[in-house]
Short mmCIF file of C-alpha atoms in Angstrom, two decimals:
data_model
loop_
_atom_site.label_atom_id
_atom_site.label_comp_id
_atom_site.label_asym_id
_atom_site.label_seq_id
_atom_site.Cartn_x
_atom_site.Cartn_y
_atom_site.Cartn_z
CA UNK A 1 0.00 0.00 0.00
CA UNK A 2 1.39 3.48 -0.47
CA UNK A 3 3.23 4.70 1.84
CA UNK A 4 1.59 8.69 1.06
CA UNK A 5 -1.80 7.51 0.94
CA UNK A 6 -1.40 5.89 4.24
CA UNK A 7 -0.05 8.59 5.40
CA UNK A 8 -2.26 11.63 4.10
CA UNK A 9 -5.33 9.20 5.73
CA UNK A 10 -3.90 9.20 8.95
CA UNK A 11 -3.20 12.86 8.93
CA UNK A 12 -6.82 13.14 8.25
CA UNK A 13 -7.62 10.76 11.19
CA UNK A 14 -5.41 13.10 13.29
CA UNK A 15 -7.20 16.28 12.24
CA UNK A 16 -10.83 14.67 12.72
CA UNK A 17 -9.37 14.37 16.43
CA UNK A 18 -8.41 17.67 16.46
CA UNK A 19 -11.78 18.63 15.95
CA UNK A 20 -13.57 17.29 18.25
CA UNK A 21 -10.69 19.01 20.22
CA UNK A 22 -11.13 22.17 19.26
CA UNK A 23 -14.70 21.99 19.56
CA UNK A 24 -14.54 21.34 23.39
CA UNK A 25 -12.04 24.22 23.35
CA UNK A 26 -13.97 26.74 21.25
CA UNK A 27 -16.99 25.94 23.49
CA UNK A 28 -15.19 26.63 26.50
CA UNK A 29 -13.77 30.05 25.04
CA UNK A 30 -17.16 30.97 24.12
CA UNK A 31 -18.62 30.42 27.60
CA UNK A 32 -16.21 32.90 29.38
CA UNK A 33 -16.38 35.07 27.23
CA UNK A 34 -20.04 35.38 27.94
CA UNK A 35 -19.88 34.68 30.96
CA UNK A 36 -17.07 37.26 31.45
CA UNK A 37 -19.87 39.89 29.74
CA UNK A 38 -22.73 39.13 31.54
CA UNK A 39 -20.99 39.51 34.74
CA UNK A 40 -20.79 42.92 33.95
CA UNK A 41 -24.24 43.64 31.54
CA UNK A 42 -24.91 46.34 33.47
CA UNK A 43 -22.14 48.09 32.01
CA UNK A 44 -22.63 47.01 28.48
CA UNK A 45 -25.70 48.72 27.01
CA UNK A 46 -24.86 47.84 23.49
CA UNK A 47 -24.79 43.54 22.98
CA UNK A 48 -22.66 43.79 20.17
CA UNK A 49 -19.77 42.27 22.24
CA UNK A 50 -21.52 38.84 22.33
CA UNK A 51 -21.31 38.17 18.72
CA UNK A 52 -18.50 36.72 18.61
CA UNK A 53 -18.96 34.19 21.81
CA UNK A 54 -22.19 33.50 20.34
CA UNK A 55 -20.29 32.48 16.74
CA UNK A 56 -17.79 30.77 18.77
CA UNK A 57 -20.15 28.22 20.67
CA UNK A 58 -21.76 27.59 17.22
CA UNK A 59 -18.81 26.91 15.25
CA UNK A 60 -17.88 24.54 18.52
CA UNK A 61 -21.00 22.63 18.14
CA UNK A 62 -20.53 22.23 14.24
CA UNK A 63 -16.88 21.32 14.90
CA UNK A 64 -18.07 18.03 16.66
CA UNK A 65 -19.74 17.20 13.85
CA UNK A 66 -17.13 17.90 11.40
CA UNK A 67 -15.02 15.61 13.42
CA UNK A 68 -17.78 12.54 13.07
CA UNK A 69 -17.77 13.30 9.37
CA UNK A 70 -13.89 13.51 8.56
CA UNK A 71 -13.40 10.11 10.64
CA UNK A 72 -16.45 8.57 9.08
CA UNK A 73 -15.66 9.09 5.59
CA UNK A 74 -12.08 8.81 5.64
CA UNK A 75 -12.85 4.91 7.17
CA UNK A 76 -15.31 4.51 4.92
CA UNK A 77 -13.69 5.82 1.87
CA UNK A 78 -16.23 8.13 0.48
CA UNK A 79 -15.47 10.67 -1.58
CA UNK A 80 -19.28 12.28 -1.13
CA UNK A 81 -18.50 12.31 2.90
CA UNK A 82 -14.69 14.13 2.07
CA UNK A 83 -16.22 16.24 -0.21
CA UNK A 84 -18.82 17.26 2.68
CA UNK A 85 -16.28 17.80 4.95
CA UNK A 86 -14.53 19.75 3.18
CA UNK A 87 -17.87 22.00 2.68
CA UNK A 88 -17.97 22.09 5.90
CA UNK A 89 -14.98 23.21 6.75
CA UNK A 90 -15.05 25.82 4.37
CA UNK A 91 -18.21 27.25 5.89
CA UNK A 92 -16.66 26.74 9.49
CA UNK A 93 -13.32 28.69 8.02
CA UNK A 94 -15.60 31.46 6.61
CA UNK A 95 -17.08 32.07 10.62
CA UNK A 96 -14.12 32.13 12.02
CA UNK A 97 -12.85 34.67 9.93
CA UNK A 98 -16.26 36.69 10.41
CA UNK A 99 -16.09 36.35 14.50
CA UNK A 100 -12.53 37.46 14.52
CA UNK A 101 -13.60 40.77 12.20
CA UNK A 102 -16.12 41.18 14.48
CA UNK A 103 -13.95 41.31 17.20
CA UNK A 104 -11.19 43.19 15.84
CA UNK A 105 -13.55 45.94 15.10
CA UNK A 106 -15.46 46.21 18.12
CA UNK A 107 -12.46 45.70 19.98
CA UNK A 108 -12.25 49.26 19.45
CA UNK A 109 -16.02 50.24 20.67
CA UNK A 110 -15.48 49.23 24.07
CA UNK A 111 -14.01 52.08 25.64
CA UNK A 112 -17.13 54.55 24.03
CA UNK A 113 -19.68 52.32 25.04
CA UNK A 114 -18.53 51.89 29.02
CA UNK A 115 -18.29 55.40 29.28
CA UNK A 116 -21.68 56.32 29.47
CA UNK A 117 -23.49 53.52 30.69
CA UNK A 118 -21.32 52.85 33.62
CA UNK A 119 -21.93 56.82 34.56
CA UNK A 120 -25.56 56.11 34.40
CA UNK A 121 -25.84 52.85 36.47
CA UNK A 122 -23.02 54.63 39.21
CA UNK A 123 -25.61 57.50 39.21
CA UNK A 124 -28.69 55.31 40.15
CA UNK A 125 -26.21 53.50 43.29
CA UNK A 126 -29.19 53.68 46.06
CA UNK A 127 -28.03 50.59 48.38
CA UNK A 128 -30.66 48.38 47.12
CA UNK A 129 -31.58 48.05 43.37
CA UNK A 130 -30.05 46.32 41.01
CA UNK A 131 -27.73 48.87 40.11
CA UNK A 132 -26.06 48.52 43.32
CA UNK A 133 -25.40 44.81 43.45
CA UNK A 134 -23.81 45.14 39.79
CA UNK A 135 -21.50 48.10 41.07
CA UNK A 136 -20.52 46.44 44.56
CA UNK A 137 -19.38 43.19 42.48
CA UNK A 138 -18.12 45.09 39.77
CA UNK A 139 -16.06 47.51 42.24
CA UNK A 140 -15.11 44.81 44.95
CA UNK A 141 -13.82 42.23 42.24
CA UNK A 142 -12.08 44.59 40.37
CA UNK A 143 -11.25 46.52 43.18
CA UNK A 144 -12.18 50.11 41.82
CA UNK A 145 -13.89 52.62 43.13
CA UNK A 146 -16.35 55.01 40.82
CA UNK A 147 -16.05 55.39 36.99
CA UNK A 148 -13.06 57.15 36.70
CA UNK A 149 -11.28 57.41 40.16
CA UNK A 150 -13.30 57.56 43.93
CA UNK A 151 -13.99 61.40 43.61
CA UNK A 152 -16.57 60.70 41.33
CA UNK A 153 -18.64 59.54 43.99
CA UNK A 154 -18.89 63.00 45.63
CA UNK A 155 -20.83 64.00 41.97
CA UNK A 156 -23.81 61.34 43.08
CA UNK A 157 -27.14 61.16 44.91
CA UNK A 158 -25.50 58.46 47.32
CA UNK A 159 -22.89 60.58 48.67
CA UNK A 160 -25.21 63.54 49.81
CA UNK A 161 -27.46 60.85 51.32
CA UNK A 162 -24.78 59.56 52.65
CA UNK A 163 -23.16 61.90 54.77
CA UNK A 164 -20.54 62.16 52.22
CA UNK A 165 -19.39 58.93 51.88
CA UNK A 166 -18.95 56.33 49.90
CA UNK A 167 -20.09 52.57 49.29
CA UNK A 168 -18.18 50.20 51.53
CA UNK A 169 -17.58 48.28 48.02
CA UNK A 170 -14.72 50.92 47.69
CA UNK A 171 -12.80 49.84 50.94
CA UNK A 172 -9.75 47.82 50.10
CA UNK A 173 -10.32 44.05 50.70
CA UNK A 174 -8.47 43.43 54.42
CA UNK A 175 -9.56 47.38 55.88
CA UNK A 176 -11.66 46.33 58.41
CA UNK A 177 -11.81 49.99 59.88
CA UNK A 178 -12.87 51.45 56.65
CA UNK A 179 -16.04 53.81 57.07
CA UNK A 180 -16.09 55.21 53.60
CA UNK A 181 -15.72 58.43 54.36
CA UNK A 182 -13.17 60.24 51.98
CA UNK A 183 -10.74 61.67 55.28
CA UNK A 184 -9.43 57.95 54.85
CA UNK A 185 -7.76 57.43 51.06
CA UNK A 186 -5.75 54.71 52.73
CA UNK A 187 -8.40 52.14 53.10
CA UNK A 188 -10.15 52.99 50.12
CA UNK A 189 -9.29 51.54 46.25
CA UNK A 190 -8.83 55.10 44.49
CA UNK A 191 -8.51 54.09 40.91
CA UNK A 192 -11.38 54.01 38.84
CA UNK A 193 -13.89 51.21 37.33
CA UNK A 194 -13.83 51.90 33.79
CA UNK A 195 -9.77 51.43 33.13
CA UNK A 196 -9.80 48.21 34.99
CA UNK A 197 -13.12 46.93 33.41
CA UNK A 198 -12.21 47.84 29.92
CA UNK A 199 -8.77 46.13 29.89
CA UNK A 200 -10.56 43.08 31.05
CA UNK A 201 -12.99 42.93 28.33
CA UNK A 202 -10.24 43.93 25.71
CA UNK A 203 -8.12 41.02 27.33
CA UNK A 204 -11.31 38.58 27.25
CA UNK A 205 -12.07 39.64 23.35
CA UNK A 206 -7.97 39.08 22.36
CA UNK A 207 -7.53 36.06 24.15
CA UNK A 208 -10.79 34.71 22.20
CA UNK A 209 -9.24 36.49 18.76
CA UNK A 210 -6.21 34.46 19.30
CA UNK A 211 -8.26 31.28 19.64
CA UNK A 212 -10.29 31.87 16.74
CA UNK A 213 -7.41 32.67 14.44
CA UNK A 214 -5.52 29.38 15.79
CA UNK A 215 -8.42 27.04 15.06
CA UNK A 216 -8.95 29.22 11.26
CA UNK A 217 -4.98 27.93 10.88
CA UNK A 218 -5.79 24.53 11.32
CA UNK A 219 -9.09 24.57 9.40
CA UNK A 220 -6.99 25.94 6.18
CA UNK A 221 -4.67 22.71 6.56
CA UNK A 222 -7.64 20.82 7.04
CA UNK A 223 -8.84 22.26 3.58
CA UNK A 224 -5.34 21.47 2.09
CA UNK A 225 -5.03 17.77 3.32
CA UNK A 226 -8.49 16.81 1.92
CA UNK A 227 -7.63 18.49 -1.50
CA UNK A 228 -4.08 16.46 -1.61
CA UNK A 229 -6.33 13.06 -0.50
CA UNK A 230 -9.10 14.04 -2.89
CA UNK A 231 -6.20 14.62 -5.95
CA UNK A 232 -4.76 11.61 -5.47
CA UNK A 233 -7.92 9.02 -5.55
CA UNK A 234 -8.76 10.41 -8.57
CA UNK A 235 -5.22 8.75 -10.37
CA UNK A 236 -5.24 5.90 -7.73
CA UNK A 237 -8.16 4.03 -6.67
CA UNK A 238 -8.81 4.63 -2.96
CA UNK A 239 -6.98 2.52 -0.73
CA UNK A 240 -8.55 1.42 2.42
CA UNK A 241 -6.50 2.66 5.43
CA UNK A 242 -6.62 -1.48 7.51
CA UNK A 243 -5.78 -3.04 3.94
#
């Protein structure tokens, strides 16, 4: 049996695996990234950032199935179920391309959109809405305090009411003696939310860019290795791979 054939089916084999790899993988990148969003939703009035989570946990599902085709027809030597795979992976190659556009551009839209929705949920901070759980999670995990440093507080309805202090979700994590009150910078996280929470979300988005164009790598090798398999049955009959 030829040696190449052998070979070039086995590769084939291998990259089936890899799919059903990568599908596990994409579906876990898609998760956090979603779940990395909605933990913060308050903050994101515009859902354009999902897109591209919600491309990547479809193109993980599809890639499972992709992986039952590739091994299926490369055992069973059918040229219908390579040609469908490579359809498939085509289509799969095309959405990966898409979600990473997508998030290369809006990569860029963060910053514009956090601005003014986090001012407007910080504004509406009463101590019991649901406003107020999203900021006391948002500013005690990323330990913040106010949109763009702790002064802002002194700008909102909270501070007045509360003889000019701030939300205890400012007080740095071990300051047990921390009142809030500004007189005590010390025990108090002074930076501000929107830096921190933006570099987050831009980390989230490039880590899942860097995914994405990985997995489009191996789908365009994918593409090549059934074309070289594909080329060659046509001269040679096509040799089983146990023969």
């Amino acid at each position: 049996m030829d040696c190449g054939i052998i070979t070039s089916k086995s590769v084939l084999l291998l990259l089936s695996l890899i799919f059903w790899g990568a599908g596990v993988a994409l579906a876990y990148v898609g998760s956090y990234v979603i779940k990395s969003y909605n933990s913060f939703e308050d903050f994101v009035s515009d859902k354009y950032s999902i897109i591209p989570a919600a491309i990547i946990i479809g193109v993980a599902v599809v890639m499972f199935v992709i992986g039952t085709v590739g091994c299926c027809a490369t055992l069973r030597e059918s040229k219908v179920g390579l040609g469908f795979f490579l359809i498939i992976i085509m289509m799969i190659f095309a959405a990966e391309v898409t979600a990473f556009v997508f998030g290369f551009i809006y990569r860029g839209r963060i910053k514009g959109d956090l601005e003014k929705s986090m001012k407007d949920v910080f504004q509406k901070y009463d101590g019991l809405n649901s406003e107020t759980h999203a900021v006391d999670i948002l500013q005690t995990q990323l330990e913040c305090c106010g949109v763009n440093n702790f002064t802002d507080w002194t700008a909102s309805p909270w501070f007045v009411q509360h003889n000019n202090s701030v939300p205890h979700s400012c007080c740095k994590a071990n300051a047990t003696q921390c009142t809030g009150q500004l007189t005590q910078p010390d025990l108090l996280n002074t930076q501000g939310c929107e830096a921190k929470l933006e570099q987050m979300l831009q980390d989230v988005l490039s880590y899942a860019m860097l995914v994405i164009l990985g997995f489009a790598i191996i789908k365009f090798f994918g593409m090549l290795s059934i074309c070289v398999i594909t080329c060659r049955s046509k001269k040679n009959d096509y040799q089983p791979l146990y023969a």
